[in-house]
């Protein structure tokens, strides 16, 4: 954050006002991907509620436990039909060895993102979130995240929220610390929204 504040006057202005963001670390492997799928296009609170149901209903967040459930059971546990198919596909990829976490975790960022996005239901945002929170990669920039876009608007006093393309361009100035920048922007967003 010191490096970003030295590069960017807006970060330097906001950092003393709101302080450092809290670390956000997720479990690597199957559970980390399950969390990414559950969190897609819903609020953090809703995702947390569904996650609790899944933990209670599955007993263990593991591929075998997911494969042992039919789609109706997964829906009772809070997953939509679409997300049920995504977690089932993920479980099958892990169980069959198609998804090798050791190789994934050793791969460079773009190669890891490409591997992840081959899985049904895991797009670039999910891949970047996994690299950021589970793999703790230092220069990940999930530019299609709406909260990051809105936070950048607030931070930089922009007239309108930047779209993904513009946010990617704005993020270039924060290399090689874009992961810290993303965490800070979420912190700005929560502060600005009174959360």
CSV table of C-alpha atoms in Angstrom, one decimal:
chain,number,residue,atom,x,y,z
A,1,UNK,CA,0.0,0.0,0.0
A,2,UNK,CA,3.0,2.3,0.6
A,3,UNK,CA,4.1,1.7,-3.0
A,4,UNK,CA,0.6,2.5,-4.3
A,5,UNK,CA,0.3,5.6,-2.2
A,6,UNK,CA,3.7,6.8,-3.6
A,7,UNK,CA,2.4,6.2,-7.1
A,8,UNK,CA,-1.1,7.5,-6.8
A,9,UNK,CA,-2.2,10.8,-5.0
A,10,UNK,CA,-5.8,9.5,-4.6
A,11,UNK,CA,-4.6,6.4,-2.7
A,12,UNK,CA,-2.3,8.6,-0.7
A,13,UNK,CA,-5.3,10.8,0.2
A,14,UNK,CA,-7.6,7.9,1.2
A,15,UNK,CA,-5.2,5.6,3.0
A,16,UNK,CA,-4.8,7.7,6.1
A,17,UNK,CA,-8.6,8.3,6.2
A,18,UNK,CA,-9.7,4.7,6.1
A,19,UNK,CA,-6.6,2.7,6.9
A,20,UNK,CA,-5.4,-0.6,5.5
A,21,UNK,CA,-7.8,-3.2,4.2
A,22,UNK,CA,-8.1,-6.4,6.1
A,23,UNK,CA,-6.5,-9.4,4.5
A,24,UNK,CA,-8.9,-11.7,2.6
A,25,UNK,CA,-7.7,-15.2,2.4
A,26,UNK,CA,-9.6,-18.2,1.1
A,27,UNK,CA,-8.9,-21.9,1.2
A,28,UNK,CA,-7.1,-23.2,-1.9
A,29,UNK,CA,-8.4,-26.1,-3.9
A,30,UNK,CA,-11.9,-27.4,-4.3
A,31,UNK,CA,-13.4,-25.4,-1.4
A,32,UNK,CA,-12.0,-22.1,-2.8
A,33,UNK,CA,-13.6,-22.8,-6.2
A,34,UNK,CA,-16.9,-23.7,-4.6
A,35,UNK,CA,-16.9,-20.4,-2.7
A,36,UNK,CA,-16.2,-18.5,-6.0
A,37,UNK,CA,-19.2,-20.2,-7.7
A,38,UNK,CA,-21.5,-19.7,-4.7
A,39,UNK,CA,-20.5,-16.0,-4.6
A,40,UNK,CA,-21.2,-15.3,-8.3
A,41,UNK,CA,-23.7,-12.5,-8.8
A,42,UNK,CA,-25.1,-12.4,-5.3
A,43,UNK,CA,-24.3,-10.3,-2.2
A,44,UNK,CA,-21.7,-11.3,0.3
A,45,UNK,CA,-24.4,-11.9,2.9
A,46,UNK,CA,-26.4,-14.2,0.6
A,47,UNK,CA,-23.3,-16.1,-0.3
A,48,UNK,CA,-22.5,-16.6,3.4
A,49,UNK,CA,-26.0,-17.9,4.1
A,50,UNK,CA,-25.8,-20.4,1.2
A,51,UNK,CA,-22.3,-21.5,2.3
A,52,UNK,CA,-23.5,-22.3,5.8
A,53,UNK,CA,-26.3,-24.4,4.4
A,54,UNK,CA,-23.8,-26.2,2.2
A,55,UNK,CA,-21.5,-26.9,5.1
A,56,UNK,CA,-24.4,-28.3,7.2
A,57,UNK,CA,-26.0,-30.3,4.3
A,58,UNK,CA,-22.8,-31.7,2.8
A,59,UNK,CA,-20.9,-32.3,6.0
A,60,UNK,CA,-17.6,-31.7,4.1
A,61,UNK,CA,-17.0,-29.4,1.1
A,62,UNK,CA,-15.4,-32.1,-1.0
A,63,UNK,CA,-15.9,-33.4,-4.5
A,64,UNK,CA,-17.3,-36.8,-3.3
A,65,UNK,CA,-19.9,-35.0,-1.1
A,66,UNK,CA,-21.1,-32.9,-4.0
A,67,UNK,CA,-21.3,-35.8,-6.4
A,68,UNK,CA,-23.3,-37.8,-3.9
A,69,UNK,CA,-26.0,-35.1,-4.0
A,70,UNK,CA,-28.6,-34.9,-6.8
A,71,UNK,CA,-29.5,-31.5,-8.2
A,72,UNK,CA,-32.7,-31.3,-6.1
A,73,UNK,CA,-30.6,-31.7,-2.9
A,74,UNK,CA,-28.1,-29.0,-4.1
A,75,UNK,CA,-31.0,-26.7,-4.8
A,76,UNK,CA,-32.5,-27.3,-1.3
A,77,UNK,CA,-29.0,-26.3,0.0
A,78,UNK,CA,-29.3,-22.9,-1.8
A,79,UNK,CA,-27.7,-23.4,-5.2
A,80,UNK,CA,-29.6,-22.5,-8.4
A,81,UNK,CA,-30.0,-25.0,-11.1
A,82,UNK,CA,-27.1,-23.4,-13.0
A,83,UNK,CA,-24.7,-23.2,-10.0
A,84,UNK,CA,-25.6,-26.9,-9.2
A,85,UNK,CA,-24.4,-27.9,-12.6
A,86,UNK,CA,-21.2,-25.7,-12.1
A,87,UNK,CA,-20.3,-27.3,-8.8
A,88,UNK,CA,-21.1,-30.8,-10.1
A,89,UNK,CA,-18.8,-30.1,-13.1
A,90,UNK,CA,-16.1,-28.8,-10.8
A,91,UNK,CA,-16.4,-31.9,-8.6
A,92,UNK,CA,-16.2,-34.2,-11.6
A,93,UNK,CA,-13.1,-32.4,-12.9
A,94,UNK,CA,-11.3,-32.8,-9.6
A,95,UNK,CA,-12.4,-36.4,-9.1
A,96,UNK,CA,-11.3,-37.4,-12.6
A,97,UNK,CA,-7.9,-35.5,-12.3
A,98,UNK,CA,-8.8,-33.2,-15.1
A,99,UNK,CA,-8.2,-30.3,-12.7
A,100,UNK,CA,-4.7,-30.7,-11.1
A,101,UNK,CA,-4.4,-28.1,-8.3
A,102,UNK,CA,-0.6,-28.7,-7.9
A,103,UNK,CA,0.0,-27.8,-11.5
A,104,UNK,CA,-2.5,-24.9,-11.3
A,105,UNK,CA,-0.8,-23.3,-8.3
A,106,UNK,CA,2.6,-23.4,-10.0
A,107,UNK,CA,1.3,-21.9,-13.3
A,108,UNK,CA,1.8,-18.2,-14.2
A,109,UNK,CA,-1.2,-16.0,-13.7
A,110,UNK,CA,-2.6,-16.0,-17.3
A,111,UNK,CA,-2.0,-19.7,-17.7
A,112,UNK,CA,-3.8,-20.4,-14.4
A,113,UNK,CA,-6.7,-18.1,-15.5
A,114,UNK,CA,-6.9,-20.0,-18.8
A,115,UNK,CA,-7.0,-23.4,-17.0
A,116,UNK,CA,-9.8,-22.2,-14.6
A,117,UNK,CA,-11.9,-20.6,-17.3
A,118,UNK,CA,-12.1,-23.9,-19.2
A,119,UNK,CA,-14.3,-25.2,-16.4
A,120,UNK,CA,-18.0,-24.6,-16.9
A,121,UNK,CA,-19.3,-21.7,-14.8
A,122,UNK,CA,-15.9,-20.3,-13.9
A,123,UNK,CA,-15.2,-17.2,-15.9
A,124,UNK,CA,-12.4,-14.7,-15.7
A,125,UNK,CA,-13.8,-12.9,-12.6
A,126,UNK,CA,-14.0,-16.2,-10.7
A,127,UNK,CA,-10.5,-17.2,-11.8
A,128,UNK,CA,-9.1,-13.8,-10.8
A,129,UNK,CA,-10.9,-14.0,-7.4
A,130,UNK,CA,-9.4,-17.4,-6.8
A,131,UNK,CA,-5.9,-16.2,-7.8
A,132,UNK,CA,-6.3,-13.1,-5.5
A,133,UNK,CA,-7.8,-14.7,-2.4
A,134,UNK,CA,-6.8,-18.4,-2.5
A,135,UNK,CA,-3.4,-18.2,-4.3
A,136,UNK,CA,-2.5,-14.8,-2.9
A,137,UNK,CA,-1.0,-13.7,-6.2
A,138,UNK,CA,0.3,-10.1,-6.0
A,139,UNK,CA,-0.8,-8.6,-9.3
A,140,UNK,CA,-4.3,-9.7,-10.0
A,141,UNK,CA,-6.9,-7.2,-11.2
A,142,UNK,CA,-10.6,-8.4,-11.4
A,143,UNK,CA,-11.6,-5.4,-13.5
A,144,UNK,CA,-15.1,-6.6,-14.3
A,145,UNK,CA,-16.1,-6.5,-10.6
A,146,UNK,CA,-18.8,-3.8,-10.2
A,147,UNK,CA,-17.7,-2.9,-6.7
A,148,UNK,CA,-14.2,-2.2,-7.9
A,149,UNK,CA,-15.5,-0.1,-10.7
A,150,UNK,CA,-17.6,1.9,-8.4
A,151,UNK,CA,-14.8,2.3,-5.9
A,152,UNK,CA,-12.5,3.6,-8.5
A,153,UNK,CA,-15.1,6.1,-9.5
A,154,UNK,CA,-15.2,7.2,-5.9
A,155,UNK,CA,-11.5,7.2,-5.3
A,156,UNK,CA,-10.6,9.1,-8.5
A,157,UNK,CA,-13.7,11.4,-8.4
A,158,UNK,CA,-14.7,10.2,-11.9
A,159,UNK,CA,-18.0,11.4,-13.4
A,160,UNK,CA,-19.1,7.8,-14.2
A,161,UNK,CA,-18.2,4.3,-13.2
A,162,UNK,CA,-15.4,3.0,-15.4
A,163,UNK,CA,-16.3,-0.1,-17.4
A,164,UNK,CA,-14.0,-3.2,-17.4
A,165,UNK,CA,-11.9,-2.0,-20.2
A,166,UNK,CA,-11.3,1.4,-18.6
A,167,UNK,CA,-10.7,-0.1,-15.2
A,168,UNK,CA,-8.0,-2.4,-16.7
A,169,UNK,CA,-6.3,0.6,-18.2
A,170,UNK,CA,-6.5,2.6,-15.0
A,171,UNK,CA,-5.1,-0.5,-13.1
A,172,UNK,CA,-1.9,-0.5,-15.3
A,173,UNK,CA,-0.5,2.3,-13.2
A,174,UNK,CA,-0.7,0.1,-10.1
A,175,UNK,CA,1.4,-2.8,-11.5
A,176,UNK,CA,2.9,-4.9,-9.9
A,177,UNK,CA,0.7,-4.3,-6.8
A,178,UNK,CA,-2.8,-4.5,-8.3
A,179,UNK,CA,-3.9,-7.2,-5.8
A,180,UNK,CA,-3.3,-4.7,-3.0
A,181,UNK,CA,-5.1,-2.1,-5.1
A,182,UNK,CA,-8.1,-4.3,-5.5
A,183,UNK,CA,-8.3,-5.0,-1.8
A,184,UNK,CA,-8.0,-1.3,-1.1
A,185,UNK,CA,-10.7,-0.4,-3.6
A,186,UNK,CA,-13.1,-2.9,-1.9
A,187,UNK,CA,-12.2,-1.2,1.4
A,188,UNK,CA,-13.0,2.2,-0.2
A,189,UNK,CA,-16.3,0.8,-1.5
A,190,UNK,CA,-17.3,-0.5,1.9
A,191,UNK,CA,-16.3,2.7,3.7
A,192,UNK,CA,-18.1,4.9,1.1
A,193,UNK,CA,-21.3,2.8,1.5
A,194,UNK,CA,-21.1,2.9,5.3
A,195,UNK,CA,-20.4,-0.8,5.7
